[in-house]
């Protein structure tokens, strides 16, 4: 994709080779210094006299359109013609669903992805975590000798291969990721690799961070950049002994004793996996009870079935205000501070710590300042139709935000539904 301020050669298949060469050389000339009021032969250095009338008019029209487009672009205004009907920034479950729906509606669609297709759910969330939970469930069944004996089944020495378990989760994610990628390609969705940044109304630049990248224009843009693990201040993550859920899903090692900071659904799932594989778990929860965001009845049931019978203890009403990774033979050190008095209450030394304190929207670097949009705690404000709202409370034309990035409901199926809604709500 050429920059809007650079001339691209027209389809000159009917022109003489010498004329085509001249136009191709012209395509390298910047337009910003050319006069907007008209085209002069001496400025363009093009020999129109050697063209017949039809050829000359074709070239003039092409050059005039390019100069008008470049002039408008430099003024920061929206383009008048577009490379795509829809560009989606982020290829997670929400972006994928939006792309499929857009293609069904006959829209020329591109999706920009700076990491891997499938986003958090497929690669670092739902899919690999459920694969590990399936393993933990089987391990518990095999270790339940009393139940198996009642069924007439004899099993001895049940064990596992840590790397094989990790490979199982990774292979499942890879398979689904490939299926999603192939489905996009089969339907004609262009997959643009790189980090997407909004440079102005209906304009998106994509490419590697630190490089110039390429720019595309779109009638409509959907932001679907998802979220990342939230790490509170004072916690040093090294990816080895102090980890987030992203690291834990790789299952690079199974610690003898692991502290899990946060007892929400992420922490609870990993406690199930780790205890099934032989770890002891300590929960650290800032509120006065475990699983504070759960329905009370579900919380009671979960504690009775998933916590009490297992090698799990917990500290409630305390913050993990400082966590230092293991180093030089020393354990992970966790400083516990009373949530009410704000005084240091205790110190834990464990083999590893998992930070499961929730997720934060991934909206940094999107170029929101270029369209007067301010985030709220990192989330992009939207209306009920997923249309982005700017700092003045006005709707940003042709711009939508779906999924975790808008904070309405941070669930994969919600992102997918919002993507379909946004693709259906395109402005006329």
XYZ file of N, CA and C in Angstrom, residues 98-313:
648
model
N -16.631 -10.386 13.669
C -17.002 -9.195 12.908
C -16.609 -9.347 11.444
N -15.427 -9.915 11.198
C -14.946 -10.093 9.825
C -15.843 -11.049 9.046
N -16.207 -12.161 9.657
C -17.070 -13.125 8.974
C -18.424 -12.514 8.640
N -18.972 -11.754 9.576
C -20.280 -11.130 9.343
C -20.179 -10.066 8.251
N -19.076 -9.324 8.238
C -18.889 -8.292 7.221
C -18.806 -8.906 5.832
N -18.112 -10.033 5.710
C -17.998 -10.698 4.415
C -19.367 -11.193 3.952
N -20.160 -11.691 4.878
C -21.520 -12.133 4.539
C -22.335 -10.995 3.952
N -22.039 -9.771 4.393
C -22.755 -8.598 3.897
C -22.128 -8.031 2.622
N -21.113 -8.704 2.115
C -20.501 -8.277 0.865
C -19.483 -7.165 1.008
N -18.928 -6.971 2.197
C -17.982 -5.881 2.425
C -16.548 -6.341 2.181
N -15.766 -5.486 1.555
C -14.338 -5.747 1.396
C -13.686 -5.485 2.753
N -13.089 -6.526 3.312
C -12.680 -6.483 4.721
C -11.211 -6.839 4.893
N -10.559 -6.135 5.819
C -9.190 -6.468 6.223
C -9.146 -6.541 7.738
N -8.275 -7.390 8.254
C -8.110 -7.518 9.690
C -6.624 -7.378 10.013
N -6.305 -6.543 10.989
C -4.919 -6.261 11.358
C -4.605 -6.997 12.658
N -3.520 -7.745 12.670
C -3.145 -8.483 13.862
C -1.648 -8.385 14.090
N -1.269 -7.895 15.278
C 0.137 -7.726 15.604
C 0.742 -8.916 16.302
N -0.085 -9.894 16.680
C 0.424 -11.072 17.380
C 0.015 -12.318 16.610
N -0.998 -13.027 17.075
C -1.464 -14.231 16.392
C -2.985 -14.210 16.303
N -3.505 -14.842 15.255
C -4.945 -14.935 15.075
C -5.554 -15.715 16.235
N -6.689 -15.248 16.710
C -7.385 -15.938 17.797
C -7.351 -15.201 19.115
N -6.385 -14.285 19.262
C -6.343 -13.448 20.454
C -6.176 -14.219 21.745
N -6.652 -13.622 22.829
C -6.492 -14.204 24.158
C -7.228 -15.529 24.292
N -8.454 -15.572 23.860
C -9.291 -16.761 24.091
C -8.643 -18.018 23.521
N -8.207 -17.947 22.293
C -7.665 -19.136 21.631
C -6.246 -19.449 22.093
N -5.437 -18.426 22.276
C -4.013 -18.643 22.504
C -3.571 -18.578 23.959
N -4.239 -17.758 24.784
C -3.763 -17.538 26.151
C -4.903 -17.540 27.162
N -6.020 -18.142 26.804
C -7.162 -18.089 27.712
C -8.011 -19.340 27.642
N -9.213 -19.178 27.119
C -10.228 -20.235 27.168
C -9.723 -21.586 26.687
N -9.145 -21.634 25.509
C -8.798 -22.924 24.903
C -7.684 -23.640 25.659
N -6.499 -23.057 25.842
C -5.459 -23.797 26.568
C -5.799 -24.054 28.030
N -6.533 -23.131 28.674
C -6.869 -23.358 30.085
C -7.823 -24.536 30.232
N -8.768 -24.664 29.313
C -9.698 -25.807 29.389
C -8.993 -27.105 29.035
N -7.966 -27.031 28.187
C -7.177 -28.231 27.886
C -6.448 -28.703 29.144
N -5.895 -27.759 29.902
C -5.215 -28.122 31.151
C -6.209 -28.623 32.192
N -7.396 -28.017 32.232
C -8.420 -28.476 33.181
C -8.870 -29.898 32.852
N -8.919 -30.231 31.563
C -9.280 -31.600 31.176
C -8.239 -32.584 31.699
N -6.964 -32.201 31.617
C -5.896 -33.051 32.138
C -6.034 -33.210 33.655
N -6.275 -32.097 34.344
C -6.388 -32.165 35.809
C -7.566 -33.040 36.222
N -8.660 -32.977 35.472
C -9.814 -33.811 35.781
C -9.506 -35.290 35.646
N -8.773 -35.639 34.570
C -8.411 -37.049 34.373
C -7.464 -37.524 35.473
N -6.520 -36.665 35.865
C -5.588 -37.034 36.922
C -6.321 -37.320 38.227
N -7.306 -36.514 38.543
C -8.065 -36.732 39.788
C -8.832 -38.059 39.730
N -9.384 -38.372 38.571
C -10.098 -39.639 38.421
C -9.160 -40.825 38.637
N -7.961 -40.727 38.043
C -7.008 -41.829 38.141
C -6.456 -41.997 39.553
N -6.421 -40.896 40.305
C -5.913 -40.949 41.676
C -6.982 -41.350 42.701
N -8.230 -41.382 42.264
C -9.323 -41.720 43.177
C -9.484 -43.246 43.228
N -8.572 -43.891 43.961
C -8.541 -45.357 43.995
C -9.828 -45.947 44.574
N -10.388 -45.278 45.578
C -11.608 -45.794 46.210
C -12.745 -45.871 45.201
N -12.936 -44.818 44.428
C -14.021 -44.795 43.450
C -13.768 -45.815 42.340
N -12.528 -45.866 41.858
C -12.213 -46.799 40.774
C -12.366 -48.246 41.232
N -11.968 -48.522 42.476
C -12.099 -49.882 43.008
C -13.549 -50.303 43.083
N -14.424 -49.342 43.418
C -15.863 -49.631 43.474
C -16.404 -49.994 42.099
N -15.735 -49.484 41.055
C -16.138 -49.793 39.684
C -15.441 -51.036 39.146
N -14.560 -51.610 39.966
C -13.825 -52.788 39.529
C -12.600 -52.462 38.700
N -12.122 -51.217 38.794
C -10.966 -50.781 38.002
C -9.766 -50.649 38.919
N -8.634 -51.184 38.473
C -7.408 -51.071 39.237
C -6.382 -50.252 38.448
N -5.921 -49.153 39.046
C -4.932 -48.284 38.425
C -3.847 -48.021 39.450
N -2.610 -48.157 39.052
C -1.522 -47.913 40.000
C -0.513 -46.938 39.395
N -0.011 -46.069 40.254
C 1.062 -45.169 39.838
C 0.697 -44.186 38.744
N -0.467 -43.578 38.845
C -0.847 -42.581 37.832
C 0.130 -41.401 37.863
N 0.630 -41.021 36.700
C 1.566 -39.906 36.613
C 1.328 -39.118 35.340
N 2.190 -38.156 35.102
C 2.022 -37.329 33.897
C 3.379 -36.857 33.399
N 3.402 -36.485 32.127
C 4.575 -35.909 31.489
C 4.312 -34.418 31.319
N 5.003 -33.603 32.103
C 4.713 -32.169 32.095
C 4.792 -31.567 30.694
N 5.829 -31.878 29.946
C 5.982 -31.300 28.615
C 4.878 -31.770 27.674
N 4.497 -33.037 27.804
C 3.423 -33.562 26.953
C 2.093 -32.883 27.276
N 1.864 -32.603 28.549
C 0.643 -31.884 28.940
C 0.651 -30.480 28.344
N 1.799 -29.803 28.443
C 1.924 -28.458 27.881
C 1.736 -28.485 26.366
N 2.305 -29.500 25.725
C 2.171 -29.623 24.262
C 0.722 -29.862 23.865
N 0.008 -30.632 24.677
C -1.410 -30.890 24.397
C -2.193 -29.579 24.354
N -1.989 -28.720 25.337
C -2.696 -27.434 25.368
C -2.277 -26.551 24.199
N -0.980 -26.526 23.911
C -0.480 -25.694 22.820
C -0.967 -26.187 21.461
N -0.975 -27.507 21.264
C -1.407 -28.059 19.982
C -2.881 -27.808 19.723
N -3.687 -27.876 20.772
C -5.109 -27.599 20.617
C -5.322 -26.149 20.206
N -4.609 -25.225 20.876
C -4.706 -23.812 20.527
C -4.230 -23.579 19.098
N -3.150 -24.234 18.716
C -2.602 -24.076 17.370
C -3.586 -24.558 16.308
N -4.237 -25.673 16.576
C -5.209 -26.211 15.621
C -6.369 -25.243 15.402
N -6.902 -24.726 16.491
C -8.029 -23.789 16.366
C -7.568 -22.488 15.712
N -6.365 -22.026 16.077
C -5.815 -20.811 15.468
C -5.689 -20.969 13.947
N -5.203 -22.108 13.509
C -5.058 -22.351 12.074
C -6.422 -22.396 11.385
N -7.402 -22.996 12.053
C -8.747 -23.048 11.480
C -9.328 -21.644 11.315
N -9.118 -20.787 12.313
C -9.615 -19.416 12.216
C -8.923 -18.670 11.076
N -7.611 -18.848 10.977
C -6.851 -18.183 9.920
C -7.322 -18.630 8.549
N -7.488 -19.927 8.382
C -7.920 -20.458 7.089
C -9.325 -19.991 6.725
N -10.188 -19.868 7.727
C -11.554 -19.414 7.444
C -11.557 -17.975 6.940
N -10.685 -17.133 7.500
C -10.587 -15.750 7.034
C -10.052 -15.694 5.606
N -8.999 -16.446 5.347
C -8.405 -16.443 4.003
C -9.374 -16.992 2.964
N -10.098 -18.040 3.325
C -11.035 -18.655 2.377
C -12.141 -17.706 1.961
N -12.500 -16.809 2.865
C -13.579 -15.859 2.574
C -13.065 -14.560 1.962
N -11.761 -14.479 1.750
C -11.216 -13.306 1.079
C -10.897 -12.141 1.983
N -10.808 -12.387 3.291
C -10.430 -11.317 4.219
C -8.914 -11.132 4.157
N -8.465 -9.915 3.940
C -7.032 -9.632 3.926
C -6.508 -9.588 5.361
N -5.463 -10.353 5.640
C -4.840 -10.348 6.958
C -3.582 -9.498 6.882
N -3.607 -8.358 7.554
C -2.489 -7.414 7.535
C -1.706 -7.578 8.834
N -0.445 -7.906 8.715
C 0.366 -8.204 9.890
C 1.036 -6.959 10.437
N 0.876 -6.718 11.714
C 1.508 -5.578 12.366
C 0.602 -4.976 13.421
N 1.133 -3.989 14.116
C 0.368 -3.270 15.139
C -0.416 -2.159 14.464
N -1.709 -2.096 14.714
C -2.563 -1.092 14.090
C -2.629 0.190 14.903
N -2.521 1.321 14.212
C -2.620 2.637 14.847
C -3.513 3.528 14.011
N -4.479 4.161 14.648
C -5.368 5.087 13.936
C -4.632 6.418 13.768
N -4.434 6.834 12.524
C -3.680 8.063 12.249
C -4.584 9.260 11.983
N -5.849 9.022 11.785
C -6.805 10.089 11.519
C -8.137 9.474 11.174
N -9.136 10.298 10.820
C -10.456 9.758 10.470
C -10.361 8.733 9.350
N -10.819 7.532 9.615
C -10.915 6.458 8.629
C -9.555 6.057 8.046
N -8.495 6.228 8.837
C -7.144 5.863 8.401
C -6.462 5.020 9.470
N -5.808 3.964 9.045
C -5.093 3.087 9.966
C -3.719 2.753 9.390
N -2.710 2.895 10.239
C -1.362 2.486 9.857
C -1.072 1.166 10.568
N -0.346 0.283 9.893
C 0.008 -0.984 10.518
C 1.446 -1.357 10.155
N 2.088 -2.087 11.036
C 3.458 -2.528 10.800
C 4.161 -2.804 12.110
N 5.443 -3.097 12.030
C 6.235 -3.362 13.224
C 6.462 -2.082 14.004
N 6.482 -2.195 15.317
C 6.721 -1.042 16.178
C 8.110 -0.479 15.880
N 8.178 0.835 15.694
C 9.453 1.477 15.424
C 9.764 1.643 13.955
N 8.921 1.059 13.080
C 9.108 1.195 11.646
C 7.976 2.036 11.065
N 8.177 2.538 9.841
C 7.200 3.455 9.248
C 5.863 2.781 8.966
N 5.862 1.533 8.514
C 4.621 0.814 8.277
C 3.894 1.269 7.027
N 2.699 0.755 6.841
C 1.857 1.083 5.692
C 0.524 1.620 6.206
N -0.131 2.399 5.370
C -1.416 2.987 5.768
C -2.515 2.530 4.824
N -3.679 2.240 5.391
C -4.855 1.907 4.604
C -6.008 2.799 5.046
N -6.968 2.960 4.168
C -8.172 3.719 4.498
C -9.365 2.776 4.504
N -10.370 3.117 5.315
C -11.531 2.252 5.433
C -12.783 3.081 5.666
N -13.851 2.640 5.074
C -15.146 3.295 5.310
C -15.503 3.232 6.787
N -15.231 2.089 7.421
C -15.480 1.918 8.849
C -14.316 1.169 9.482
N -14.084 1.440 10.762
C -13.011 0.800 11.510
C -13.585 0.230 12.804
N -13.206 -0.992 13.129
C -13.597 -1.604 14.397
C -12.335 -1.892 15.203
N -12.304 -1.396 16.429
C -11.201 -1.699 17.352
C -11.581 -2.947 18.143
N -10.722 -3.957 18.078
C -10.997 -5.218 18.780
C -9.693 -5.758 19.361
N -9.013 -4.918 20.119
C -7.657 -5.250 20.572
C -7.605 -6.070 21.862
N -8.732 -6.289 22.506
C -8.772 -7.201 23.641
C -8.118 -6.681 24.910
N -7.513 -7.590 25.669
C -6.967 -7.232 26.980
C -5.697 -8.024 27.269
N -5.028 -7.626 28.342
C -3.807 -8.293 28.804
C -3.928 -8.500 30.313
N -3.131 -9.401 30.894
C -3.192 -9.579 32.354
C -2.849 -8.287 33.087
N -3.613 -8.002 34.147
C -3.360 -6.814 34.962
C -2.395 -7.180 36.093
N -1.327 -6.405 36.192
C -0.336 -6.635 37.238
C -0.284 -5.401 38.139
N -0.656 -5.522 39.419
C -0.627 -4.368 40.328
C 0.792 -3.850 40.528
N 0.875 -2.608 40.969
C 2.169 -2.016 41.272
C 2.858 -2.767 42.417
N 4.171 -2.809 42.359
C 4.940 -3.466 43.402
C 5.234 -4.927 43.126
N 4.659 -5.455 42.058
C 4.868 -6.864 41.709
C 5.783 -6.940 40.496
N 6.879 -7.642 40.656
C 7.857 -7.800 39.591
C 7.652 -9.154 38.912
N 7.227 -9.116 37.662
C 6.986 -10.353 36.907
C 8.231 -10.694 36.096
N 8.759 -11.890 36.314
C 9.923 -12.312 35.532
C 9.579 -13.385 34.500
N 8.332 -13.845 34.508
C 7.903 -14.836 33.532
C 8.337 -16.249 33.851
N 9.047 -16.437 34.969
C 9.544 -17.760 35.349
C 9.015 -18.185 36.709
N 9.319 -17.376 37.727
C 8.835 -17.724 39.079
C 7.709 -16.798 39.541
N 7.622 -15.621 38.963
C 6.471 -14.737 39.169
C 5.832 -14.559 37.801
N 4.636 -15.095 37.635
C 4.051 -15.242 36.312
C 2.616 -14.724 36.256
N 2.139 -14.488 35.050
C 0.731 -14.202 34.806
C 0.099 -15.452 34.194
N -1.185 -15.387 33.912
C -1.859 -16.532 33.292
C -1.263 -16.847 31.927
N -0.769 -15.828 31.221
C -0.135 -16.068 29.918
C 1.040 -17.030 30.057
N 1.853 -16.821 31.089
C 3.004 -17.698 31.309
C 2.562 -19.060 31.839
N 1.584 -19.042 32.739
C 1.177 -20.289 33.405
C 0.649 -21.311 32.409
N -0.002 -20.841 31.360
C -0.588 -21.761 30.392
C 0.475 -22.524 29.606
N 1.702 -22.036 29.612
C 2.789 -22.765 28.949
C 3.274 -23.936 29.799
N 2.944 -23.901 31.099
C 3.277 -24.969 32.042
C 4.753 -25.369 31.934
N 5.635 -24.374 32.029
C 7.064 -24.651 31.902
C 7.622 -25.377 33.121
N 6.963 -25.248 34.277
C 7.314 -26.082 35.422
C 6.142 -26.118 36.399
N 6.139 -27.136 37.234
C 5.086 -27.291 38.240
C 5.740 -27.114 39.615
N 5.517 -25.982 40.271
C 6.167 -25.716 41.563
C 5.567 -26.562 42.682
N 6.373 -26.818 43.698
C 5.851 -27.548 44.855
C 4.852 -26.700 45.635
N 5.128 -25.382 45.701
C 4.241 -24.481 46.441
C 4.103 -23.195 45.641
N 2.887 -22.866 45.293
C 2.641 -21.677 44.494
C 1.591 -20.807 45.178
N 1.852 -19.514 45.230
C 0.867 -18.549 45.728
C 0.113 -17.984 44.540
N -1.199 -17.919 44.654
C -2.026 -17.346 43.595
C -2.651 -16.071 44.139
N -2.292 -14.950 43.538
C -2.782 -13.643 43.976
C -4.083 -13.354 43.227
N -5.192 -13.405 43.948
C -6.499 -13.221 43.330
C -7.233 -14.552 43.288
N -8.479 -14.565 43.785
C -9.232 -15.823 43.849
C -10.485 -15.763 42.976
N -10.373 -15.066 41.833
C -11.470 -15.068 40.871
C -11.433 -16.334 40.036
N -12.135 -16.311 38.912
C -12.237 -17.539 38.116
C -10.889 -17.962 37.543
N -10.002 -16.992 37.219
C -8.683 -17.353 36.682
C -7.862 -18.072 37.756
N -7.813 -17.487 38.950
C -7.067 -18.113 40.035
C -7.625 -19.462 40.414
N -8.953 -19.582 40.422
C -9.593 -20.841 40.803
C -9.281 -21.943 39.798
N -9.305 -21.605 38.502
C -8.982 -22.599 37.476
C -7.558 -23.120 37.643
N -6.625 -22.190 37.863
C -5.234 -22.624 37.986
C -4.988 -23.385 39.280
N -5.740 -23.083 40.322
C -5.593 -23.872 41.546
C -6.012 -25.309 41.290
N -7.024 -25.496 40.449
C -7.476 -26.841 40.094
C -6.376 -27.589 39.349
N -5.745 -26.913 38.383
C -4.690 -27.537 37.591
C -3.480 -27.874 38.452
N -3.003 -26.900 39.221
C -1.778 -27.101 39.990
C -1.933 -28.162 41.075
N -3.054 -28.150 41.784
C -3.229 -29.155 42.841
C -3.366 -30.557 42.254
N -3.988 -30.680 41.078
C -4.100 -31.992 40.436
C -2.732 -32.526 40.028
N -1.812 -31.602 39.708
C -0.473 -32.010 39.283
C 0.502 -32.101 40.454
N 0.019 -31.869 41.684
C 0.835 -32.116 42.863
C 1.304 -30.899 43.632
N 0.915 -29.686 43.215
C 1.356 -28.475 43.917
C 0.486 -28.201 45.141
N 1.081 -27.489 46.097
C 0.312 -26.882 47.175
C 0.039 -25.428 46.793
N -1.158 -24.939 47.109
C -1.584 -23.605 46.676
C -1.952 -22.749 47.879
N -1.523 -21.484 47.826
C -1.970 -20.491 48.803
C -2.610 -19.335 48.053
N -3.868 -19.067 48.351
C -4.554 -17.916 47.754
C -4.260 -16.655 48.565
N -4.084 -15.553 47.882
C -3.959 -14.240 48.522
C -5.072 -13.366 47.956
N -6.022 -12.999 48.790
C -7.210 -12.256 48.350
C -7.349 -10.966 49.143
N -7.511 -9.853 48.434
C -7.594 -8.542 49.083
C -8.905 -8.344 49.838
N -9.971 -8.945 49.376
C -11.257 -8.798 50.059
C -11.397 -9.834 51.177
N -12.505 -9.751 51.889
C -12.648 -10.539 53.119
C -13.001 -12.003 52.904
N -13.275 -12.401 51.675
C -13.617 -13.796 51.416
C -13.102 -14.214 50.049
N -12.936 -15.516 49.864
C -12.524 -16.027 48.575
C -13.644 -15.855 47.551
N -13.259 -15.745 46.299
C -14.211 -15.637 45.186
C -15.261 -14.551 45.440
N -14.843 -13.334 45.749
C -15.802 -12.297 46.138
C -16.755 -11.878 45.021
N -16.369 -12.081 43.785
C -17.248 -11.672 42.698
C -18.253 -12.720 42.282
N -18.215 -13.886 42.926
C -19.123 -14.963 42.553
C -20.485 -14.777 43.215
N -21.493 -15.405 42.632
C -22.780 -15.529 43.304
C -22.532 -16.258 44.624
N -23.122 -15.804 45.740
C -22.832 -16.400 47.056
C -23.015 -17.910 47.108
N -24.062 -18.428 46.481
C -24.305 -19.874 46.517
C -23.242 -20.629 45.722
N -22.850 -20.048 44.589
C -21.811 -20.684 43.777
C -20.477 -20.642 44.515
N -20.217 -19.543 45.186
C -18.984 -19.404 45.946
C -18.896 -20.464 47.048
N -19.992 -20.671 47.759
C -20.016 -21.684 48.825
C -19.766 -23.077 48.250
N -20.421 -23.370 47.137
C -20.271 -24.680 46.502
C -18.841 -24.879 46.006
N -18.269 -23.832 45.401
C -16.904 -23.925 44.887
C -15.908 -24.140 46.023
N -16.123 -23.439 47.136
C -15.198 -23.601 48.266
C -15.301 -25.017 48.841
N -16.504 -25.549 48.902
C -16.698 -26.885 49.472
C -16.106 -27.970 48.576
N -16.188 -27.782 47.246
C -15.749 -28.832 46.324
C -14.329 -28.612 45.807
N -13.990 -27.350 45.513
C -12.743 -27.061 44.813
C -11.613 -26.556 45.714
N -11.957 -26.164 46.953
C -10.930 -25.588 47.823
C -10.681 -26.456 49.056
N -11.708 -26.662 49.837
C -11.536 -27.331 51.141
C -10.905 -28.727 51.070
N -11.282 -29.594 50.118
C -10.714 -30.953 50.114
C -9.277 -31.008 49.583
N -8.754 -29.917 49.110
C -7.469 -29.944 48.419
C -6.375 -29.261 49.244
N -5.145 -29.369 48.757
C -4.008 -28.760 49.443
C -3.978 -27.258 49.148
N -4.967 -26.561 49.684
C -5.122 -25.132 49.452
C -5.343 -24.431 50.790
N -4.542 -23.405 51.062
C -4.865 -22.514 52.177
C -4.984 -21.107 51.614
